[in-house]
Amino acid sequence: MQARTTERGPAGNRGRRGRAACMMEAPQYRPWSDLPPELLGLVLKRLPSLADRVRLRAVCHPWRSNSLLQPLPLPFPWLTLPDGTFFSIPGGEVHQMCLPDGARCHGSIDNWLFLMRSDDACTLMNPFSKTTLELPIPLSFWQRIHGEYDPKQLLYKLVVPSPLDISPDSLVAALIKDDDNIGTVCTSQPLIATYSVQGNSVHRFFDAALFDEKLYAVSVFGQLFILELCRNLDSNSTINRVIDSSGDFHGGPECISREVAFTYMVYLVECAGRLLVVKRFIRRLSPSPDDNIFDNTQTPGFVVLEADLHSNPCRWKRISELGGHALFVGQHGSKSLPARECIGSQEDCIYFICDYPHPKYFFESIS
């Protein structure tokens, strides 16, 4: 009996010591919800994708509340695709938003989607809060000015002087144009059913942007106009041409031979206190069987010009740097962001989307 007791005793002691050790180690494994906020912040700062940040916040309530307290760099912006979906560059993901029945997305401005219902009524909707604002843009005026045209085939770009999240009664300027680049600007107020129309086929507005609290529009030929933004939409607004198309506007980048045929797109965007026009040059690689000039093309280069509004006369001048910013350009909207504040973006780079004005010109790719 003693022999057996002596023989088994050490094993029994080891078992008790092992169980005691396990009990001592158990408290070291804390739940993920107890992750210190500073470590959570380090993880978030390494996520350039907005979708990834949302997924992290959805893990548990402590992570959600703690993540809202973290000072984070701007996430890489989503690009609005012509079919109303959204493309995330870091992860290469395409996202869809739930839209009201019968509504179709025709663009966006900041956090708001520009929707058109089946009856051609226009609405702004915040896809996160689901807040909606009726936008009084009576598209019947387009038929009166330019003849019959399907409103759903037109291209729309919105410009606001004040963020709609803060000022829902802000003026909204909508550049509306067809695939012949005939553009008209309609200014309206979401909370007041009133509007005014500026421009006609003579001006041929191609893009518009807000700069120094003034609304500017550029033609495809390089003419720059300033359009009066007036809250009294019943009054007659004025349009003044401030830059002619002479000077540095004409001509392509050095990488394109003068013998090569090309077309170009024009984008107007504010960047670091400067008003810029970006010319994206498009070259056909081979003839298209259906005469679609945008089939089988590439973008070999850009020309970026600054509006020198202090010279006499005002003029365009070429620039070779963006001051550490990144540009995101498209026909539905353009934006500049400091690259150091937007995780994942590169300084002095231009990100663009192939969003041509008519459905037969739509590209699937993002560049």
Coordinates of C-alpha atoms in Angstrom, one line a residue:
M1 CA 0.0 0.0 0.0
Q2 CA 2.8 2.4 0.9
A3 CA 4.7 1.5 -2.2
R4 CA 1.7 2.2 -4.4
T5 CA 1.0 5.4 -2.5
T6 CA 4.7 6.5 -2.8
E7 CA 4.7 5.6 -6.5
R8 CA 1.5 7.5 -7.4
G9 CA 2.1 10.5 -5.1
P10 CA 4.5 12.5 -7.4
A11 CA 2.1 12.1 -10.4
G12 CA -0.8 13.3 -8.3
N13 CA 1.2 16.3 -7.1
R14 CA 2.2 17.1 -10.7
G15 CA -1.5 17.0 -11.7
R16 CA -2.5 19.3 -8.9
R17 CA 0.4 21.7 -9.8
G18 CA -0.7 21.6 -13.5
R19 CA -4.3 22.4 -12.6
A20 CA -3.1 25.2 -10.4
A21 CA -0.9 26.6 -13.2
C22 CA -3.8 26.5 -15.6
M23 CA -6.0 28.4 -13.1
M24 CA -3.3 31.0 -12.7
E25 CA -2.9 31.5 -16.5
A26 CA -6.6 31.7 -17.2
P27 CA -7.0 35.3 -16.1
Q28 CA -4.3 36.4 -18.6
Y29 CA -6.7 35.7 -21.6
R30 CA -8.9 38.8 -21.6
P31 CA -11.8 39.2 -24.1
W32 CA -11.3 41.1 -27.3
S33 CA -13.8 43.7 -26.1
D34 CA -11.2 44.8 -23.5
L35 CA -8.7 45.8 -26.2
P36 CA -7.1 49.1 -25.0
P37 CA -8.4 52.1 -27.0
E38 CA -4.9 53.1 -28.0
L39 CA -4.3 49.7 -29.6
L40 CA -7.7 49.9 -31.4
G41 CA -6.6 53.3 -32.7
L42 CA -3.4 51.9 -34.1
V43 CA -5.4 49.2 -36.0
L44 CA -7.9 51.7 -37.4
K45 CA -5.1 54.0 -38.6
R46 CA -3.8 51.1 -40.8
L47 CA -7.2 50.6 -42.5
P48 CA -7.5 52.8 -45.6
S49 CA -10.9 51.3 -46.5
L50 CA -14.1 52.8 -45.0
A51 CA -15.8 49.4 -45.3
D52 CA -13.0 47.8 -43.2
R53 CA -13.4 50.5 -40.5
V54 CA -17.2 49.9 -40.4
R55 CA -16.6 46.1 -40.0
L56 CA -14.2 46.7 -37.2
R57 CA -16.7 48.9 -35.3
A58 CA -19.4 46.3 -35.7
V59 CA -17.5 43.7 -33.7
C60 CA -18.8 44.8 -30.3
H61 CA -20.2 47.8 -28.5
P62 CA -16.8 48.8 -26.8
W63 CA -15.0 48.8 -30.1
R64 CA -17.7 51.0 -31.7
S65 CA -17.7 53.5 -28.9
N66 CA -13.9 53.6 -28.5
S67 CA -13.4 53.9 -32.3
L68 CA -15.5 57.1 -32.4
L69 CA -13.0 58.7 -30.0
Q70 CA -10.0 58.0 -32.2
P71 CA -8.5 60.9 -34.3
L72 CA -8.2 59.1 -37.7
P73 CA -6.9 60.1 -41.1
L74 CA -9.5 60.3 -43.8
P75 CA -10.4 57.0 -45.4
F76 CA -9.8 56.5 -49.1
P77 CA -13.0 57.9 -50.7
W78 CA -15.4 55.7 -52.6
L79 CA -15.8 56.4 -56.3
T80 CA -19.3 56.6 -57.7
L81 CA -19.7 54.4 -60.7
P82 CA -22.1 55.2 -63.6
D83 CA -24.4 52.4 -62.6
G84 CA -25.0 53.9 -59.1
T85 CA -22.6 51.5 -57.3
F86 CA -19.5 52.5 -55.4
F87 CA -15.9 51.4 -55.8
S88 CA -13.4 51.1 -53.0
I89 CA -9.9 51.5 -54.4
P90 CA -7.9 49.9 -51.5
G91 CA -9.8 46.6 -51.5
G92 CA -11.1 46.6 -55.1
E93 CA -14.7 46.1 -53.8
V94 CA -17.9 47.3 -55.4
H95 CA -20.6 48.3 -52.9
Q96 CA -24.3 48.8 -53.4
M97 CA -26.6 51.1 -51.4
C98 CA -30.2 50.4 -50.7
L99 CA -32.2 52.9 -52.7
P100 CA -35.9 53.7 -52.5
D101 CA -38.1 51.8 -54.9
G102 CA -38.1 53.2 -58.4
A103 CA -35.1 55.5 -57.7
R104 CA -31.8 55.5 -59.6
C105 CA -28.5 57.2 -58.6
H106 CA -27.2 59.8 -60.9
G107 CA -24.3 61.1 -58.9
S108 CA -23.3 62.3 -55.4
I109 CA -22.2 65.3 -53.4
D110 CA -20.2 64.7 -50.2
N111 CA -22.3 62.2 -48.2
W112 CA -25.4 62.7 -50.3
L113 CA -26.7 60.7 -53.3
F114 CA -28.5 62.4 -56.1
L115 CA -31.5 60.2 -57.0
M116 CA -34.1 60.5 -59.7
R117 CA -37.4 58.7 -59.3
S118 CA -39.5 57.1 -62.1
D119 CA -41.5 60.3 -62.4
D120 CA -38.3 62.3 -62.9
A121 CA -38.5 64.0 -59.5
C122 CA -35.1 64.6 -58.0
T123 CA -34.1 63.8 -54.4
L124 CA -30.9 64.0 -52.3
M125 CA -30.5 61.1 -49.8
N126 CA -27.9 60.5 -47.1
P127 CA -27.4 56.7 -47.4
F128 CA -26.1 56.4 -43.8
S129 CA -28.8 58.4 -42.0
K130 CA -31.5 57.8 -44.7
T131 CA -32.3 61.6 -44.5
T132 CA -33.9 62.8 -47.7
L133 CA -34.2 66.3 -49.2
E134 CA -36.5 67.1 -52.2
L135 CA -34.5 68.9 -54.8
P136 CA -36.8 71.2 -56.9
I137 CA -35.2 70.7 -60.3
P138 CA -38.0 70.7 -62.9
L139 CA -36.3 68.9 -65.7
S140 CA -39.1 70.1 -68.1
F141 CA -37.0 73.2 -68.6
W142 CA -34.4 71.2 -70.5
Q143 CA -37.0 70.2 -73.1
R144 CA -38.0 73.8 -73.5
I145 CA -34.4 75.0 -74.0
H146 CA -32.8 72.1 -75.9
G147 CA -35.7 70.1 -77.3
E148 CA -36.9 66.6 -76.4
Y149 CA -34.4 64.6 -74.3
D150 CA -34.7 61.8 -71.8
P151 CA -33.8 63.3 -68.4
K152 CA -32.3 59.9 -67.3
Q153 CA -29.8 60.1 -70.2
L154 CA -28.4 63.5 -69.0
L155 CA -25.4 64.0 -66.8
Y156 CA -25.6 65.8 -63.5
K157 CA -23.0 67.3 -61.3
L158 CA -23.9 69.0 -58.0
V159 CA -22.1 71.8 -56.2
V160 CA -23.0 73.2 -52.8
P161 CA -21.5 76.3 -51.0
S162 CA -22.2 74.8 -47.6
P163 CA -22.3 71.1 -46.5
L164 CA -25.8 69.8 -46.5
D165 CA -25.3 67.9 -43.3
I166 CA -24.9 71.3 -41.6
S167 CA -27.0 73.6 -43.8
P168 CA -29.9 71.6 -45.4
D169 CA -31.3 74.8 -46.8
S170 CA -28.1 75.6 -48.7
L171 CA -28.3 76.5 -52.3
V172 CA -27.6 73.6 -54.7
A173 CA -26.2 74.2 -58.1
A174 CA -26.6 71.4 -60.6
L175 CA -24.7 71.3 -63.9
I176 CA -26.9 69.4 -66.4
K177 CA -25.5 68.5 -69.8
D178 CA -26.0 66.0 -72.6
D179 CA -23.5 64.0 -74.6
D180 CA -23.0 67.0 -77.0
N181 CA -21.5 68.8 -74.1
I182 CA -24.3 71.4 -74.0
G183 CA -24.5 72.3 -70.3
T184 CA -26.9 74.4 -68.2
V185 CA -26.6 75.3 -64.5
C186 CA -29.8 75.1 -62.4
T187 CA -29.7 76.6 -58.9
S188 CA -32.2 75.5 -56.4
Q189 CA -32.9 75.2 -52.6
P190 CA -34.0 71.8 -51.2
L191 CA -36.3 73.3 -48.5
I192 CA -37.8 75.9 -50.8
A193 CA -39.5 75.0 -54.0
T194 CA -37.7 77.5 -56.2
Y195 CA -35.0 77.4 -58.8
S196 CA -33.3 79.4 -61.5
V197 CA -31.6 78.5 -64.8
Q198 CA -28.3 79.9 -66.1
G199 CA -26.5 79.3 -69.4
N200 CA -27.5 78.0 -72.8
S201 CA -26.1 76.3 -75.8
V202 CA -23.8 79.2 -76.5
H203 CA -21.9 78.8 -73.3
R204 CA -21.5 75.0 -73.5
F205 CA -20.6 74.5 -69.9
F206 CA -18.5 71.3 -69.4
D207 CA -17.8 71.4 -65.7
A208 CA -18.5 73.5 -62.6
A209 CA -16.9 74.0 -59.2
L210 CA -17.1 76.3 -56.2
F211 CA -14.0 78.4 -55.5
D212 CA -13.6 81.3 -53.0
E213 CA -17.4 81.2 -52.4
K214 CA -18.1 81.8 -56.1
L215 CA -19.4 79.4 -58.7
Y216 CA -17.2 78.9 -61.8
A217 CA -18.0 77.0 -65.0
V218 CA -15.6 76.0 -67.7
S219 CA -16.3 75.2 -71.3
V220 CA -14.7 72.4 -73.3
F221 CA -12.8 75.1 -75.2
G222 CA -11.2 76.5 -72.0
Q223 CA -13.4 79.5 -71.4
L224 CA -13.9 80.2 -67.7
F225 CA -17.1 81.8 -66.5
I226 CA -18.2 83.1 -63.1
L227 CA -21.9 82.5 -62.3
E228 CA -23.7 84.6 -59.7
L229 CA -25.0 82.6 -56.7
C230 CA -27.9 84.5 -55.3
R231 CA -30.4 83.3 -52.7
N232 CA -33.1 85.3 -54.4
L233 CA -33.6 82.8 -57.2
D234 CA -36.4 84.9 -58.7
S235 CA -33.9 87.6 -59.6
N236 CA -31.9 87.6 -62.9
S237 CA -28.5 86.1 -62.3
T238 CA -25.4 87.2 -64.3
I239 CA -22.7 85.3 -66.1
N240 CA -19.3 86.8 -66.8
R241 CA -16.5 85.3 -68.8
V242 CA -13.2 85.8 -66.8
I243 CA -10.8 83.7 -68.9
D244 CA -10.7 83.2 -72.7
S245 CA -9.4 79.9 -74.1
S246 CA -6.1 81.5 -75.2
G247 CA -2.7 80.9 -73.6
D248 CA -1.5 77.6 -72.1
F249 CA -4.9 75.8 -72.3
H250 CA -4.3 74.4 -75.8
G251 CA -1.8 71.6 -76.4
G252 CA -1.3 68.2 -74.9
P253 CA 1.3 66.6 -72.6
E254 CA 4.8 66.0 -73.9
C255 CA 4.2 62.2 -73.9
I256 CA 1.7 62.5 -76.8
S257 CA 3.0 63.0 -80.3
R258 CA 1.5 65.8 -82.3
E259 CA 0.7 63.3 -85.1
V260 CA -1.5 61.2 -82.7
A261 CA -5.2 61.9 -82.7
F262 CA -6.8 62.2 -79.3
T263 CA -9.8 63.7 -77.5
Y264 CA -9.9 65.0 -73.9
M265 CA -12.1 65.4 -70.9
V266 CA -12.1 68.6 -68.8
Y267 CA -12.5 68.7 -65.0
L268 CA -12.7 71.8 -62.8
V269 CA -11.6 71.4 -59.1
E270 CA -10.4 73.5 -56.2
C271 CA -7.1 72.3 -54.8
A272 CA -5.2 73.9 -51.9
G273 CA -6.6 77.4 -52.5
R274 CA -6.2 77.2 -56.3
L275 CA -8.8 76.7 -59.0
L276 CA -7.5 74.0 -61.4
V277 CA -8.6 72.6 -64.7
V278 CA -7.5 69.0 -65.4
K279 CA -7.4 67.9 -69.0
R280 CA -7.4 64.1 -69.3
F281 CA -6.2 63.1 -72.8
I282 CA -7.8 60.0 -74.4
R283 CA -6.2 58.1 -77.3
R284 CA -7.8 55.4 -79.4
L285 CA -5.7 52.3 -79.8
S286 CA -7.6 50.9 -82.7
P287 CA -10.8 51.6 -84.7
S288 CA -14.1 50.5 -83.1
P289 CA -16.5 48.5 -85.2
D290 CA -19.5 50.6 -84.0
D291 CA -17.8 54.0 -84.3
N292 CA -17.8 54.5 -80.6
I293 CA -14.8 56.8 -80.1
F294 CA -14.4 55.7 -76.4
D295 CA -14.0 52.0 -77.2
N296 CA -10.5 50.5 -76.9
T297 CA -8.8 53.7 -75.5
Q298 CA -6.2 54.6 -73.0
T299 CA -5.3 57.7 -71.0
P300 CA -1.6 58.5 -71.8
G301 CA -1.4 61.8 -69.8
F302 CA -2.8 64.9 -68.2
V303 CA -2.4 68.6 -68.4
V304 CA -3.2 70.6 -65.2
L305 CA -3.6 74.3 -65.4
E306 CA -4.2 76.9 -62.7
A307 CA -6.6 79.9 -63.2
D308 CA -4.5 83.0 -62.6
L309 CA -7.3 85.3 -61.5
H310 CA -4.9 88.1 -60.4
S311 CA -3.3 88.8 -63.7
N312 CA -4.7 91.2 -66.2
P313 CA -6.2 89.7 -68.2
C314 CA -6.9 86.5 -66.3
R315 CA -5.3 83.5 -67.9
W316 CA -4.5 79.8 -67.6
K317 CA -1.0 78.7 -66.6
R318 CA 0.4 75.2 -66.5
I319 CA 1.5 73.6 -63.2
S320 CA 3.6 70.5 -62.5
E321 CA 2.7 69.8 -58.9
L322 CA -0.4 69.6 -56.7
G323 CA 1.2 70.8 -53.4
G324 CA 1.1 67.3 -51.9
H325 CA -2.6 66.8 -52.7
A326 CA -4.3 63.9 -54.5
L327 CA -7.0 64.7 -57.0
F328 CA -10.1 62.6 -57.6
V329 CA -11.8 63.6 -60.8
G330 CA -15.0 62.5 -62.6
Q331 CA -17.9 64.1 -64.5
H332 CA -20.2 63.6 -61.5
G333 CA -17.8 65.3 -59.1
S334 CA -14.2 66.1 -58.4
K335 CA -12.3 66.6 -55.1
S336 CA -8.8 67.3 -53.8
L337 CA -7.5 65.9 -50.5
P338 CA -4.1 66.3 -48.8
A339 CA -2.4 63.0 -49.4
R340 CA -0.9 62.9 -45.9
E341 CA -4.4 63.1 -44.4
C342 CA -6.0 60.5 -46.7
I343 CA -4.5 57.1 -45.9
G344 CA -3.6 55.1 -49.0
S345 CA -3.4 58.0 -51.5
Q346 CA -0.2 59.3 -53.1
E347 CA 0.9 62.9 -53.3
D348 CA 0.6 64.7 -56.7
C349 CA -1.4 61.8 -58.2
I350 CA -4.7 62.0 -60.2
Y351 CA -7.3 59.3 -59.7
F352 CA -10.0 59.2 -62.3
I353 CA -13.0 57.2 -63.4
C354 CA -14.1 56.4 -66.9
D355 CA -17.6 57.9 -66.6
Y356 CA -18.6 59.0 -70.1
P357 CA -21.9 60.9 -70.6
H358 CA -24.0 58.4 -72.5
P359 CA -24.6 54.7 -71.4
K360 CA -22.9 53.5 -74.6
Y361 CA -19.7 55.3 -73.5
F362 CA -19.6 53.7 -70.0
F363 CA -16.4 51.8 -69.1
E364 CA -16.3 49.1 -66.5
S365 CA -12.7 49.8 -65.4
I366 CA -11.3 52.2 -62.8
S367 CA -8.0 53.8 -63.4

